PDB file of C-alpha atoms in Angstrom:
ATOM      1  CA  UNK A   6      10.373 -12.279   1.305  1.00 82.00           C
ATOM      2  CA  UNK A   7       7.588 -13.014  -1.319  1.00 93.00           C
ATOM      3  CA  UNK A   8       3.818 -11.622  -0.087  1.00 96.00           C
ATOM      4  CA  UNK A   9       0.847 -14.740  -0.477  1.00 97.00           C
ATOM      5  CA  UNK A  10      -2.541 -12.570  -1.184  1.00 97.00           C
ATOM      6  CA  UNK A  11      -5.501 -15.378  -0.989  1.00 97.00           C
ATOM      7  CA  UNK A  12      -8.247 -13.547  -3.082  1.00 98.00           C
ATOM      8  CA  UNK A  13     -12.264 -14.901  -1.498  1.00 97.00           C
ATOM      9  CA  UNK A  14     -15.277 -13.865  -3.752  1.00 96.00           C
ATOM     10  CA  UNK A  15     -18.335 -13.919  -1.618  1.00 96.00           C
ATOM     11  CA  UNK A  16     -22.004 -13.440  -2.776  1.00 94.00           C
ATOM     12  CA  UNK A  17     -24.392 -13.721   0.921  1.00 93.00           C
ATOM     13  CA  UNK A  18     -21.978 -16.051   2.549  1.00 93.00           C
ATOM     14  CA  UNK A  19     -22.432 -15.071   5.526  1.00 92.00           C
ATOM     15  CA  UNK A  20     -23.427 -18.901   7.180  1.00 91.00           C
ATOM     16  CA  UNK A  21     -19.317 -19.659   5.916  1.00 90.00           C
ATOM     17  CA  UNK A  22     -17.433 -17.150   6.639  1.00 95.00           C
ATOM     18  CA  UNK A  23     -16.738 -18.037  10.314  1.00 95.00           C
ATOM     19  CA  UNK A  24     -15.240 -21.684   9.492  1.00 94.00           C
ATOM     20  CA  UNK A  25     -13.649 -20.137   5.732  1.00 95.00           C
ATOM     21  CA  UNK A  26     -11.805 -17.318   8.177  1.00 96.00           C
ATOM     22  CA  UNK A  27     -10.678 -19.694  10.691  1.00 95.00           C
ATOM     23  CA  UNK A  28      -9.548 -22.470   8.415  1.00 95.00           C
ATOM     24  CA  UNK A  29      -7.278 -19.830   5.757  1.00 96.00           C
ATOM     25  CA  UNK A  30      -5.918 -17.574   8.607  1.00 95.00           C
ATOM     26  CA  UNK A  31      -4.376 -21.161   9.745  1.00 95.00           C
ATOM     27  CA  UNK A  32      -2.764 -21.764   6.194  1.00 95.00           C
ATOM     28  CA  UNK A  33      -1.565 -18.381   6.917  1.00 96.00           C
ATOM     29  CA  UNK A  34      -0.178 -18.231   9.512  1.00 95.00           C
ATOM     30  CA  UNK A  35       1.557 -22.051   9.020  1.00 95.00           C
ATOM     31  CA  UNK A  36       2.869 -20.895   6.051  1.00 95.00           C
ATOM     32  CA  UNK A  37       4.507 -17.614   7.520  1.00 95.00           C
ATOM     33  CA  UNK A  38       6.246 -19.724   9.814  1.00 94.00           C
ATOM     34  CA  UNK A  39       7.532 -22.173   7.815  1.00 93.00           C
ATOM     35  CA  UNK A  40       9.343 -19.330   5.827  1.00 93.00           C
ATOM     36  CA  UNK A  41       7.717 -19.438   2.594  1.00 94.00           C
ATOM     37  CA  UNK A  42       6.138 -16.529   2.756  1.00 95.00           C
ATOM     38  CA  UNK A  43       6.103 -13.192   4.313  1.00 95.00           C
ATOM     39  CA  UNK A  44       4.485 -12.361   7.871  1.00 94.00           C
ATOM     40  CA  UNK A  45       2.398  -9.229   5.826  1.00 93.00           C
ATOM     41  CA  UNK A  46       0.647 -12.128   3.769  1.00 95.00           C
ATOM     42  CA  UNK A  47      -2.722 -11.391   4.030  1.00 97.00           C
ATOM     43  CA  UNK A  48      -6.965 -11.988   2.898  1.00 97.00           C
ATOM     44  CA  UNK A  49      -9.271 -10.317   0.389  1.00 97.00           C
ATOM     45  CA  UNK A  50     -12.708 -10.966   0.988  1.00 97.00           C
ATOM     46  CA  UNK A  51     -14.698  -9.302  -2.098  1.00 97.00           C
ATOM     47  CA  UNK A  52     -18.317  -9.056  -1.428  1.00 97.00           C
ATOM     48  CA  UNK A  53     -19.984  -9.276  -4.410  1.00 95.00           C
ATOM     49  CA  UNK A  54     -23.146  -6.794  -3.966  1.00 93.00           C
ATOM     50  CA  UNK A  55     -24.278  -9.909  -0.785  1.00 94.00           C
ATOM     51  CA  UNK A  56     -27.435  -9.342   0.600  1.00 93.00           C
ATOM     52  CA  UNK A  57     -27.243 -10.745   3.987  1.00 92.00           C
ATOM     53  CA  UNK A  58     -24.714 -10.165   6.451  1.00 95.00           C
ATOM     54  CA  UNK A  59     -21.617 -10.740   4.758  1.00 96.00           C
ATOM     55  CA  UNK A  60     -19.976  -7.750   4.857  1.00 96.00           C
ATOM     56  CA  UNK A  61     -20.835  -6.533   8.226  1.00 96.00           C
ATOM     57  CA  UNK A  62     -18.740 -10.285   9.414  1.00 96.00           C
ATOM     58  CA  UNK A  63     -15.643  -9.040   6.702  1.00 96.00           C
ATOM     59  CA  UNK A  64     -15.571  -6.255   8.559  1.00 96.00           C
ATOM     60  CA  UNK A  65     -15.328  -7.701  12.395  1.00 95.00           C
ATOM     61  CA  UNK A  66     -12.770  -9.762  10.567  1.00 96.00           C
ATOM     62  CA  UNK A  67     -10.960  -7.025   9.927  1.00 94.00           C
ATOM     63  CA  UNK A  68     -11.268  -5.401  12.826  1.00 93.00           C
ATOM     64  CA  UNK A  69     -10.178  -8.414  14.910  1.00 93.00           C
ATOM     65  CA  UNK A  70      -6.315  -9.405  12.839  1.00 92.00           C
ATOM     66  CA  UNK A  71      -4.293  -7.797  10.562  1.00 92.00           C
ATOM     67  CA  UNK A  72      -4.659 -10.449   7.837  1.00 93.00           C
ATOM     68  CA  UNK A  73      -7.940  -9.660   7.004  1.00 96.00           C
ATOM     69  CA  UNK A  74      -8.817  -7.307   4.392  1.00 97.00           C
ATOM     70  CA  UNK A  75     -12.091  -6.624   2.639  1.00 96.00           C
ATOM     71  CA  UNK A  76     -13.291  -5.305  -1.227  1.00 97.00           C
ATOM     72  CA  UNK A  77     -16.714  -4.442  -1.282  1.00 97.00           C
ATOM     73  CA  UNK A  78     -18.531  -3.558  -5.066  1.00 96.00           C
ATOM     74  CA  UNK A  79     -20.921  -1.869  -5.215  1.00 95.00           C
ATOM     75  CA  UNK A  80     -23.438  -3.891  -6.528  1.00 94.00           C
ATOM     76  CA  UNK A  81     -23.827  -7.831  -7.728  1.00 94.00           C
ATOM     77  CA  UNK A  82     -21.764  -8.291 -11.032  1.00 91.00           C
ATOM     78  CA  UNK A  83     -21.397 -12.114 -11.490  1.00 89.00           C
ATOM     79  CA  UNK A  84     -18.761 -14.353  -9.443  1.00 91.00           C
ATOM     80  CA  UNK A  85     -16.569 -14.257 -12.634  1.00 91.00           C
ATOM     81  CA  UNK A  86     -16.498 -10.090 -12.670  1.00 93.00           C
ATOM     82  CA  UNK A  87     -16.375  -9.952  -8.638  1.00 95.00           C
ATOM     83  CA  UNK A  88     -13.615 -12.662  -8.974  1.00 96.00           C
ATOM     84  CA  UNK A  89     -11.582 -10.503 -11.334  1.00 96.00           C
ATOM     85  CA  UNK A  90     -11.898  -7.543  -8.869  1.00 96.00           C
ATOM     86  CA  UNK A  91      -9.768  -9.096  -6.266  1.00 96.00           C
ATOM     87  CA  UNK A  92      -7.238 -10.449  -8.230  1.00 97.00           C
ATOM     88  CA  UNK A  93      -6.647  -6.718 -10.330  1.00 96.00           C
ATOM     89  CA  UNK A  94      -6.606  -5.437  -7.208  1.00 96.00           C
ATOM     90  CA  UNK A  95      -4.400  -7.806  -4.961  1.00 95.00           C
ATOM     91  CA  UNK A  96      -1.890  -7.969  -7.864  1.00 95.00           C
ATOM     92  CA  UNK A  97      -0.958  -4.594  -6.647  1.00 93.00           C
ATOM     93  CA  UNK A  98      -0.098  -5.552  -3.185  1.00 94.00           C
ATOM     94  CA  UNK A  99       1.222  -9.205  -3.499  1.00 95.00           C
ATOM     95  CA  UNK A 100       4.030 -11.433  -5.163  1.00 96.00           C
ATOM     96  CA  UNK A 101       1.177 -14.492  -5.695  1.00 97.00           C
ATOM     97  CA  UNK A 102      -2.566 -14.492  -5.363  1.00 97.00           C
ATOM     98  CA  UNK A 103      -4.252 -17.876  -4.655  1.00 97.00           C
ATOM     99  CA  UNK A 104      -8.475 -17.502  -5.902  1.00 97.00           C
ATOM    100  CA  UNK A 105     -10.381 -19.554  -3.955  1.00 96.00           C
ATOM    101  CA  UNK A 106     -14.563 -20.261  -3.683  1.00 94.00           C
ATOM    102  CA  UNK A 107     -15.909 -18.712   0.216  1.00 92.00           C
ATOM    103  CA  UNK A 108     -17.523 -22.569   0.667  1.00 90.00           C
ATOM    104  CA  UNK A 109     -14.240 -23.986   0.572  1.00 88.00           C
ATOM    105  CA  UNK A 110     -14.959 -27.049  -1.003  1.00 89.00           C
ATOM    106  CA  UNK A 111     -11.777 -27.106  -2.312  1.00 91.00           C
ATOM    107  CA  UNK A 112      -8.995 -28.345  -0.355  1.00 92.00           C
ATOM    108  CA  UNK A 113      -7.126 -25.279   1.499  1.00 94.00           C
ATOM    109  CA  UNK A 114      -4.000 -27.833   2.453  1.00 93.00           C
ATOM    110  CA  UNK A 115      -2.645 -27.964  -0.808  1.00 95.00           C
ATOM    111  CA  UNK A 116      -1.915 -24.365  -0.751  1.00 96.00           C
ATOM    112  CA  UNK A 117       1.528 -25.439   0.851  1.00 96.00           C
ATOM    113  CA  UNK A 118       1.742 -27.022  -2.312  1.00 96.00           C
ATOM    114  CA  UNK A 119       1.125 -24.211  -4.420  1.00 97.00           C
ATOM    115  CA  UNK A 120       3.411 -21.656  -3.314  1.00 97.00           C
ATOM    116  CA  UNK A 121       6.394 -24.416  -3.260  1.00 96.00           C
ATOM    117  CA  UNK A 122       5.636 -24.810  -7.430  1.00 97.00           C
ATOM    118  CA  UNK A 123       5.551 -21.380  -7.172  1.00 97.00           C
ATOM    119  CA  UNK A 124       8.787 -20.943  -5.611  1.00 95.00           C
ATOM    120  CA  UNK A 125      10.467 -23.427  -8.205  1.00 96.00           C
ATOM    121  CA  UNK A 126       9.184 -21.076 -11.059  1.00 95.00           C
ATOM    122  CA  UNK A 127       5.937 -21.585 -12.203  1.00 97.00           C
ATOM    123  CA  UNK A 128       3.532 -18.816 -12.803  1.00 97.00           C
ATOM    124  CA  UNK A 129       0.235 -20.192 -12.708  1.00 97.00           C
ATOM    125  CA  UNK A 130      -0.821 -23.681 -10.248  1.00 97.00           C
ATOM    126  CA  UNK A 131      -4.124 -24.928 -11.145  1.00 96.00           C
ATOM    127  CA  UNK A 132      -6.092 -27.112  -8.316  1.00 95.00           C
ATOM    128  CA  UNK A 133      -7.308 -30.133 -10.145  1.00 92.00           C
ATOM    129  CA  UNK A 134     -10.016 -32.086  -8.524  1.00 90.00           C
ATOM    130  CA  UNK A 135      -9.317 -35.854  -8.488  1.00 86.00           C
ATOM    131  CA  UNK A 136     -12.616 -36.961  -8.833  1.00 76.00           C
ATOM    132  CA  UNK A 137     -16.468 -36.329  -7.802  1.00 67.00           C
ATOM    133  CA  UNK A 138     -17.754 -38.157  -5.081  1.00 67.00           C
ATOM    134  CA  UNK A 139     -19.905 -34.984  -3.553  1.00 63.00           C
ATOM    135  CA  UNK A 140     -21.128 -34.042  -6.898  1.00 67.00           C
ATOM    136  CA  UNK A 141     -24.918 -35.711  -7.694  1.00 68.00           C
ATOM    137  CA  UNK A 142     -24.859 -37.897 -10.913  1.00 69.00           C
ATOM    138  CA  UNK A 143     -26.183 -35.290 -13.206  1.00 69.00           C
ATOM    139  CA  UNK A 144     -23.956 -32.598 -11.929  1.00 69.00           C
ATOM    140  CA  UNK A 145     -20.999 -35.619 -13.210  1.00 72.00           C
ATOM    141  CA  UNK A 146     -22.902 -36.257 -16.400  1.00 72.00           C
ATOM    142  CA  UNK A 147     -22.823 -32.140 -16.941  1.00 73.00           C
ATOM    143  CA  UNK A 148     -19.463 -31.905 -15.923  1.00 70.00           C
ATOM    144  CA  UNK A 149     -18.341 -34.548 -17.863  1.00 74.00           C
ATOM    145  CA  UNK A 150     -20.227 -32.794 -21.150  1.00 75.00           C
ATOM    146  CA  UNK A 151     -19.230 -29.271 -20.833  1.00 73.00           C
ATOM    147  CA  UNK A 152     -15.511 -30.930 -21.094  1.00 75.00           C
ATOM    148  CA  UNK A 153     -16.009 -33.567 -23.751  1.00 78.00           C
ATOM    149  CA  UNK A 154     -18.236 -30.279 -25.782  1.00 75.00           C
ATOM    150  CA  UNK A 155     -14.873 -27.611 -25.122  1.00 74.00           C
ATOM    151  CA  UNK A 156     -12.981 -29.917 -26.203  1.00 73.00           C
ATOM    152  CA  UNK A 157     -14.747 -30.637 -29.663  1.00 75.00           C
ATOM    153  CA  UNK A 158     -14.956 -26.783 -30.042  1.00 71.00           C
ATOM    154  CA  UNK A 159     -11.064 -26.616 -29.728  1.00 72.00           C
ATOM    155  CA  UNK A 160     -10.995 -24.635 -26.514  1.00 73.00           C
ATOM    156  CA  UNK A 161      -7.876 -25.057 -24.217  1.00 79.00           C
ATOM    157  CA  UNK A 162      -8.878 -25.967 -20.324  1.00 81.00           C
ATOM    158  CA  UNK A 163      -7.758 -27.431 -17.616  1.00 85.00           C
ATOM    159  CA  UNK A 164      -9.857 -30.641 -17.334  1.00 83.00           C
ATOM    160  CA  UNK A 165     -11.585 -30.224 -13.887  1.00 83.00           C
ATOM    161  CA  UNK A 166     -10.259 -27.213 -12.523  1.00 86.00           C
ATOM    162  CA  UNK A 167     -12.580 -24.842 -11.803  1.00 84.00           C
ATOM    163  CA  UNK A 168     -10.699 -21.360 -10.129  1.00 90.00           C
ATOM    164  CA  UNK A 169      -8.906 -22.359  -7.766  1.00 95.00           C
ATOM    165  CA  UNK A 170      -5.038 -21.493  -8.712  1.00 96.00           C
ATOM    166  CA  UNK A 171      -2.699 -19.458  -7.888  1.00 98.00           C
ATOM    167  CA  UNK A 172      -1.029 -16.654 -10.051  1.00 97.00           C
ATOM    168  CA  UNK A 173       2.429 -14.753  -9.575  1.00 97.00           C
ATOM    169  CA  UNK A 174       1.849 -10.943 -10.009  1.00 96.00           C
ATOM    170  CA  UNK A 175       3.678 -10.963 -13.427  1.00 96.00           C
ATOM    171  CA  UNK A 176       0.381 -13.494 -14.726  1.00 97.00           C
ATOM    172  CA  UNK A 177      -1.577 -11.310 -13.028  1.00 97.00           C
ATOM    173  CA  UNK A 178      -0.143  -8.480 -15.085  1.00 96.00           C
ATOM    174  CA  UNK A 179      -0.601 -10.169 -18.233  1.00 96.00           C
ATOM    175  CA  UNK A 180      -4.431 -11.258 -17.559  1.00 95.00           C
ATOM    176  CA  UNK A 181      -4.883  -7.122 -17.006  1.00 94.00           C
ATOM    177  CA  UNK A 182      -4.368  -6.757 -20.563  1.00 93.00           C
ATOM    178  CA  UNK A 183      -7.420  -9.253 -20.994  1.00 90.00           C
ATOM    179  CA  UNK A 184     -10.189  -6.516 -21.324  1.00 87.00           C
ATOM    180  CA  UNK A 185     -13.223  -8.492 -22.545  1.00 85.00           C
ATOM    181  CA  UNK A 186     -16.524  -7.794 -20.332  1.00 80.00           C
ATOM    182  CA  UNK A 187     -17.587 -11.468 -21.597  1.00 79.00           C
ATOM    183  CA  UNK A 188     -15.354 -12.993 -18.967  1.00 82.00           C
ATOM    184  CA  UNK A 189     -14.280 -16.690 -18.600  1.00 82.00           C
ATOM    185  CA  UNK A 190     -11.155 -16.369 -16.198  1.00 89.00           C
ATOM    186  CA  UNK A 191     -10.986 -21.040 -16.965  1.00 87.00           C
ATOM    187  CA  UNK A 192     -10.232 -20.012 -20.400  1.00 85.00           C
ATOM    188  CA  UNK A 193      -8.371 -16.909 -20.315  1.00 88.00           C
ATOM    189  CA  UNK A 194      -5.538 -18.080 -17.759  1.00 93.00           C
ATOM    190  CA  UNK A 195      -4.479 -20.854 -19.545  1.00 92.00           C
ATOM    191  CA  UNK A 196      -3.892 -18.900 -22.335  1.00 90.00           C
ATOM    192  CA  UNK A 197      -1.460 -16.808 -20.709  1.00 93.00           C
ATOM    193  CA  UNK A 198       0.983 -19.508 -21.089  1.00 88.00           C
ATOM    194  CA  UNK A 199       3.592 -18.506 -18.922  1.00 94.00           C
ATOM    195  CA  UNK A 200       5.320 -21.786 -17.156  1.00 95.00           C
ATOM    196  CA  UNK A 201       2.428 -23.857 -14.862  1.00 96.00           C
ATOM    197  CA  UNK A 202       1.985 -26.591 -12.962  1.00 96.00           C
ATOM    198  CA  UNK A 203      -1.379 -28.757 -11.398  1.00 96.00           C
ATOM    199  CA  UNK A 204      -1.177 -29.600  -8.083  1.00 95.00           C
ATOM    200  CA  UNK A 205      -4.650 -32.561  -7.255  1.00 94.00           C
ATOM    201  CA  UNK A 206      -7.076 -32.785  -4.721  1.00 93.00           C
ATOM    202  CA  UNK A 207     -10.632 -34.161  -3.060  1.00 89.00           C
ATOM    203  CA  UNK A 208     -13.125 -31.809  -3.325  1.00 83.00           C
ATOM    204  CA  UNK A 209     -15.015 -31.764   0.192  1.00 79.00           C
ATOM    205  CA  UNK A 210     -18.917 -31.395   0.702  1.00 73.00           C
ATOM    206  CA  UNK A 211     -19.683 -27.223   1.415  1.00 61.00           C
ATOM    207  CA  UNK A 212     -19.159 -26.384   4.482  1.00 63.00           C
ATOM    208  CA  UNK A 213     -22.137 -24.055   5.041  1.00 60.00           C
ATOM    209  CA  UNK A 214     -25.319 -22.466   3.236  1.00 54.00           C
ATOM    210  CA  UNK A 215     -25.968 -23.629  -0.413  1.00 60.00           C
ATOM    211  CA  UNK A 216     -24.650 -23.784  -3.578  1.00 56.00           C
ATOM    212  CA  UNK A 217     -25.598 -20.213  -5.886  1.00 54.00           C
ATOM    213  CA  UNK A 218     -24.370 -22.093  -9.262  1.00 53.00           C
ATOM    214  CA  UNK A 219     -28.122 -23.433  -9.903  1.00 56.00           C
ATOM    215  CA  UNK A 220     -28.582 -25.708 -13.113  1.00 59.00           C
ATOM    216  CA  UNK A 221     -29.513 -22.134 -14.939  1.00 64.00           C
ATOM    217  CA  UNK A 222     -26.537 -20.691 -14.608  1.00 62.00           C
ATOM    218  CA  UNK A 223     -24.186 -22.822 -15.010  1.00 62.00           C
ATOM    219  CA  UNK A 224     -25.766 -23.800 -18.393  1.00 66.00           C
ATOM    220  CA  UNK A 225     -25.549 -20.178 -19.475  1.00 67.00           C
ATOM    221  CA  UNK A 226     -21.407 -19.793 -18.024  1.00 62.00           C
ATOM    222  CA  UNK A 227     -21.071 -23.015 -19.971  1.00 65.00           C
ATOM    223  CA  UNK A 228     -22.223 -21.288 -23.118  1.00 65.00           C
ATOM    224  CA  UNK A 229     -20.553 -18.010 -22.024  1.00 67.00           C
ATOM    225  CA  UNK A 230     -17.379 -19.867 -22.200  1.00 64.00           C
ATOM    226  CA  UNK A 231     -17.456 -21.741 -25.856  1.00 65.00           C
ATOM    227  CA  UNK A 232     -18.952 -18.401 -27.453  1.00 64.00           C
ATOM    228  CA  UNK A 233     -16.225 -16.329 -25.655  1.00 65.00           C
ATOM    229  CA  UNK A 234     -13.441 -18.227 -26.769  1.00 61.00           C
ATOM    230  CA  UNK A 235     -14.352 -19.988 -30.203  1.00 64.00           C
ATOM    231  CA  UNK A 236     -16.661 -19.754 -33.515  1.00 62.00           C
ATOM    232  CA  UNK A 237     -16.783 -23.611 -34.034  1.00 69.00           C
ATOM    233  CA  UNK A 238     -20.451 -22.888 -33.820  1.00 72.00           C
ATOM    234  CA  UNK A 239     -20.415 -20.694 -36.715  1.00 70.00           C
ATOM    235  CA  UNK A 240     -18.849 -22.807 -38.515  1.00 70.00           C
ATOM    236  CA  UNK A 241     -21.207 -25.684 -37.662  1.00 74.00           C
ATOM    237  CA  UNK A 242     -24.210 -23.789 -38.787  1.00 72.00           C
ATOM    238  CA  UNK A 243     -22.053 -23.809 -41.965  1.00 69.00           C
ATOM    239  CA  UNK A 244     -21.674 -27.566 -42.027  1.00 74.00           C
ATOM    240  CA  UNK A 245     -25.251 -27.985 -40.967  1.00 74.00           C
ATOM    241  CA  UNK A 246     -25.967 -25.547 -44.226  1.00 73.00           C
ATOM    242  CA  UNK A 247     -23.863 -27.283 -46.796  1.00 72.00           C
ATOM    243  CA  UNK A 248     -25.851 -30.653 -45.483  1.00 77.00           C
ATOM    244  CA  UNK A 249     -29.111 -29.733 -45.510  1.00 73.00           C
ATOM    245  CA  UNK A 250     -28.227 -28.784 -48.859  1.00 67.00           C
ATOM    246  CA  UNK A 251     -26.737 -31.840 -50.131  1.00 72.00           C
ATOM    247  CA  UNK A 252     -30.360 -33.449 -48.589  1.00 75.00           C
ATOM    248  CA  UNK A 253     -32.398 -31.066 -50.960  1.00 69.00           C
ATOM    249  CA  UNK A 254     -30.282 -31.929 -54.057  1.00 70.00           C
ATOM    250  CA  UNK A 255     -30.850 -35.687 -53.294  1.00 74.00           C
ATOM    251  CA  UNK A 256     -34.120 -35.052 -52.549  1.00 69.00           C
ATOM    252  CA  UNK A 257     -35.292 -32.996 -55.700  1.00 67.00           C
ATOM    253  CA  UNK A 258     -33.612 -35.795 -57.468  1.00 72.00           C
ATOM    254  CA  UNK A 259     -35.780 -38.361 -56.011  1.00 69.00           C
ATOM    255  CA  UNK A 260     -38.582 -35.869 -56.631  1.00 66.00           C
ATOM    256  CA  UNK A 261     -37.765 -35.810 -60.600  1.00 67.00           C
ATOM    257  CA  UNK A 262     -37.423 -39.311 -60.861  1.00 70.00           C
ATOM    258  CA  UNK A 263     -40.250 -40.297 -59.427  1.00 68.00           C
ATOM    259  CA  UNK A 264     -41.929 -37.968 -61.562  1.00 64.00           C
ATOM    260  CA  UNK A 265     -40.108 -39.195 -64.277  1.00 74.00           C
ATOM    261  CA  UNK A 266     -41.476 -42.996 -63.192  1.00 73.00           C
ATOM    262  CA  UNK A 267     -44.837 -41.917 -62.769  1.00 67.00           C
ATOM    263  CA  UNK A 268     -44.814 -43.019 -58.915  1.00 65.00           C
ATOM    264  CA  UNK A 269     -45.370 -39.615 -57.686  1.00 58.00           C
ATOM    265  CA  UNK A 270     -47.671 -39.714 -54.499  1.00 60.00           C
ATOM    266  CA  UNK A 271     -49.324 -37.016 -53.082  1.00 62.00           C
ATOM    267  CA  UNK A 272     -49.751 -35.634 -49.653  1.00 59.00           C
ATOM    268  CA  UNK A 273     -48.260 -33.034 -46.969  1.00 47.00           C
ATOM    269  CA  UNK A 274     -46.516 -34.565 -44.276  1.00 51.00           C
ATOM    270  CA  UNK A 275     -43.854 -34.591 -45.950  1.00 64.00           C
ATOM    271  CA  UNK A 276     -43.610 -31.162 -47.087  1.00 71.00           C
ATOM    272  CA  UNK A 277     -44.730 -29.575 -43.522  1.00 57.00           C
ATOM    273  CA  UNK A 278     -41.538 -31.237 -41.953  1.00 60.00           C
ATOM    274  CA  UNK A 279     -38.907 -30.098 -44.263  1.00 72.00           C
ATOM    275  CA  UNK A 280     -40.553 -26.706 -43.795  1.00 72.00           C
ATOM    276  CA  UNK A 281     -40.329 -27.086 -40.033  1.00 62.00           C
ATOM    277  CA  UNK A 282     -37.186 -28.342 -39.769  1.00 72.00           C
ATOM    278  CA  UNK A 283     -35.629 -25.918 -42.298  1.00 77.00           C
ATOM    279  CA  UNK A 284     -37.081 -23.581 -40.269  1.00 72.00           C
ATOM    280  CA  UNK A 285     -36.199 -24.501 -37.076  1.00 67.00           C
ATOM    281  CA  UNK A 286     -32.725 -24.637 -38.330  1.00 74.00           C
ATOM    282  CA  UNK A 287     -32.993 -20.957 -39.450  1.00 78.00           C
ATOM    283  CA  UNK A 288     -34.134 -19.182 -36.665  1.00 70.00           C
ATOM    284  CA  UNK A 289     -31.258 -21.281 -34.592  1.00 73.00           C
ATOM    285  CA  UNK A 290     -28.732 -20.538 -36.399  1.00 78.00           C
ATOM    286  CA  UNK A 291     -29.746 -16.425 -36.249  1.00 77.00           C
ATOM    287  CA  UNK A 292     -30.194 -16.880 -32.282  1.00 72.00           C
ATOM    288  CA  UNK A 293     -26.841 -18.100 -32.252  1.00 75.00           C
ATOM    289  CA  UNK A 294     -25.380 -15.683 -34.571  1.00 80.00           C
ATOM    290  CA  UNK A 295     -27.161 -12.882 -32.582  1.00 76.00           C
ATOM    291  CA  UNK A 296     -25.263 -13.983 -29.579  1.00 75.00           C
ATOM    292  CA  UNK A 297     -22.315 -13.353 -31.241  1.00 78.00           C
ATOM    293  CA  UNK A 298     -23.508  -9.562 -32.360  1.00 79.00           C
ATOM    294  CA  UNK A 299     -24.642  -9.356 -28.720  1.00 75.00           C
ATOM    295  CA  UNK A 300     -21.322 -10.041 -27.237  1.00 74.00           C
ATOM    296  CA  UNK A 301     -19.787  -7.228 -29.632  1.00 79.00           C
ATOM    297  CA  UNK A 302     -22.301  -4.941 -28.619  1.00 71.00           C
ATOM    298  CA  UNK A 303     -21.478  -5.141 -25.337  1.00 72.00           C
ATOM    299  CA  UNK A 304     -17.188  -5.889 -26.009  1.00 73.00           C
ATOM    300  CA  UNK A 305     -17.894  -2.133 -27.802  1.00 77.00           C
ATOM    301  CA  UNK A 306     -19.694   0.184 -24.833  1.00 73.00           C
ATOM    302  CA  UNK A 307     -16.145  -0.688 -23.139  1.00 78.00           C
ATOM    303  CA  UNK A 308     -18.435  -0.332 -19.530  1.00 80.00           C
ATOM    304  CA  UNK A 309     -16.847  -0.994 -16.585  1.00 86.00           C
ATOM    305  CA  UNK A 310     -16.721  -4.770 -15.007  1.00 87.00           C
ATOM    306  CA  UNK A 311     -17.908  -4.094 -11.426  1.00 90.00           C
ATOM    307  CA  UNK A 312     -17.341  -0.604  -9.449  1.00 92.00           C
ATOM    308  CA  UNK A 313     -15.173  -0.659  -6.058  1.00 94.00           C
ATOM    309  CA  UNK A 314     -16.972   0.927  -3.242  1.00 94.00           C
ATOM    310  CA  UNK A 315     -14.848   0.060  -0.197  1.00 93.00           C
ATOM    311  CA  UNK A 316     -11.495  -0.825  -0.500  1.00 94.00           C
ATOM    312  CA  UNK A 317      -9.651  -1.543   2.971  1.00 93.00           C
ATOM    313  CA  UNK A 318      -5.866  -2.711   1.440  1.00 91.00           C
ATOM    314  CA  UNK A 319      -5.955   1.576   0.130  1.00 86.00           C
ATOM    315  CA  UNK A 320      -5.027   1.809   4.384  1.00 76.00           C
ATOM    316  CA  UNK A 321      -1.884   0.015   3.560  1.00 72.00           C
ATOM    317  CA  UNK A 322      -0.218   2.792   0.804  1.00 59.00           C
ATOM    318  CA  UNK A 323      -2.101   5.450   2.540  1.00 45.00           C
ATOM    319  CA  UNK A 324       0.103   4.704   6.205  1.00 48.00           C
ATOM    320  CA  UNK A 325       2.987   4.213   3.955  1.00 50.00           C
ATOM    321  CA  UNK A 326       2.473   7.354   2.110  1.00 40.00           C
TER     322      UNK A 326
END
């Protein structure tokens, strides 16, 4: 029978973990009872360098239940790296892995449907939100803009999907071959290409604590996704440069015509505005190209994406040996 692991990245989630653990252990118990997964299935909490008592709570869960394991990272590496650490660690111990955030805004009840779709032959099952009633108008507007921008940049991404998904061991092994440090999992997973399906659900309000994704982090993640998966912005700079050159030629023709007809008007406003405009475009272009160069710099150093301080799952192999 197939073994399931639920990976839960955590950063300062002490207020939410009690509720989260109760919900997830209940889901695992129901799936085991219905004989959809093996009784050795488990939950893996990944502590991403939390500054509160998150790890102590995870340790207590581990003592109280054989279903729970912890993975402690040596420092805070960010959500995408922490999630990757959990996925690649769980890959060695499970046949399928479901990732979900600790706030449980994603509906855990659809995990049953995810497992069913996996058993039907799908390697990847995406959790997709039906609507965004719990989001503010600003967040709805920016999220819609983000997905539209991704489409414009020709980046393959599942609409209204975050990081709530099931992946088979085969899909995770393929994912492990993607070595880039500039991680954007929502863009990487669709590139794997194995059979996939979707389940839809209504997103709930956060049970406790506050969101770790500030506006700055969301904008940073959007920019990371665009520049990690598309060179379209650089092509757009080329197009913009061509348009400016054409406009300059038109302006030169007009200036020459004005000179011939004697309608030259002395003034500095148009000159200053054109200089500022061209200067701004140049600075923006250099900054964007610099972003791509910076990404190359990060990649060629090949530094580890995370360091594992404690891995409770190592006990399993120790006991087996």
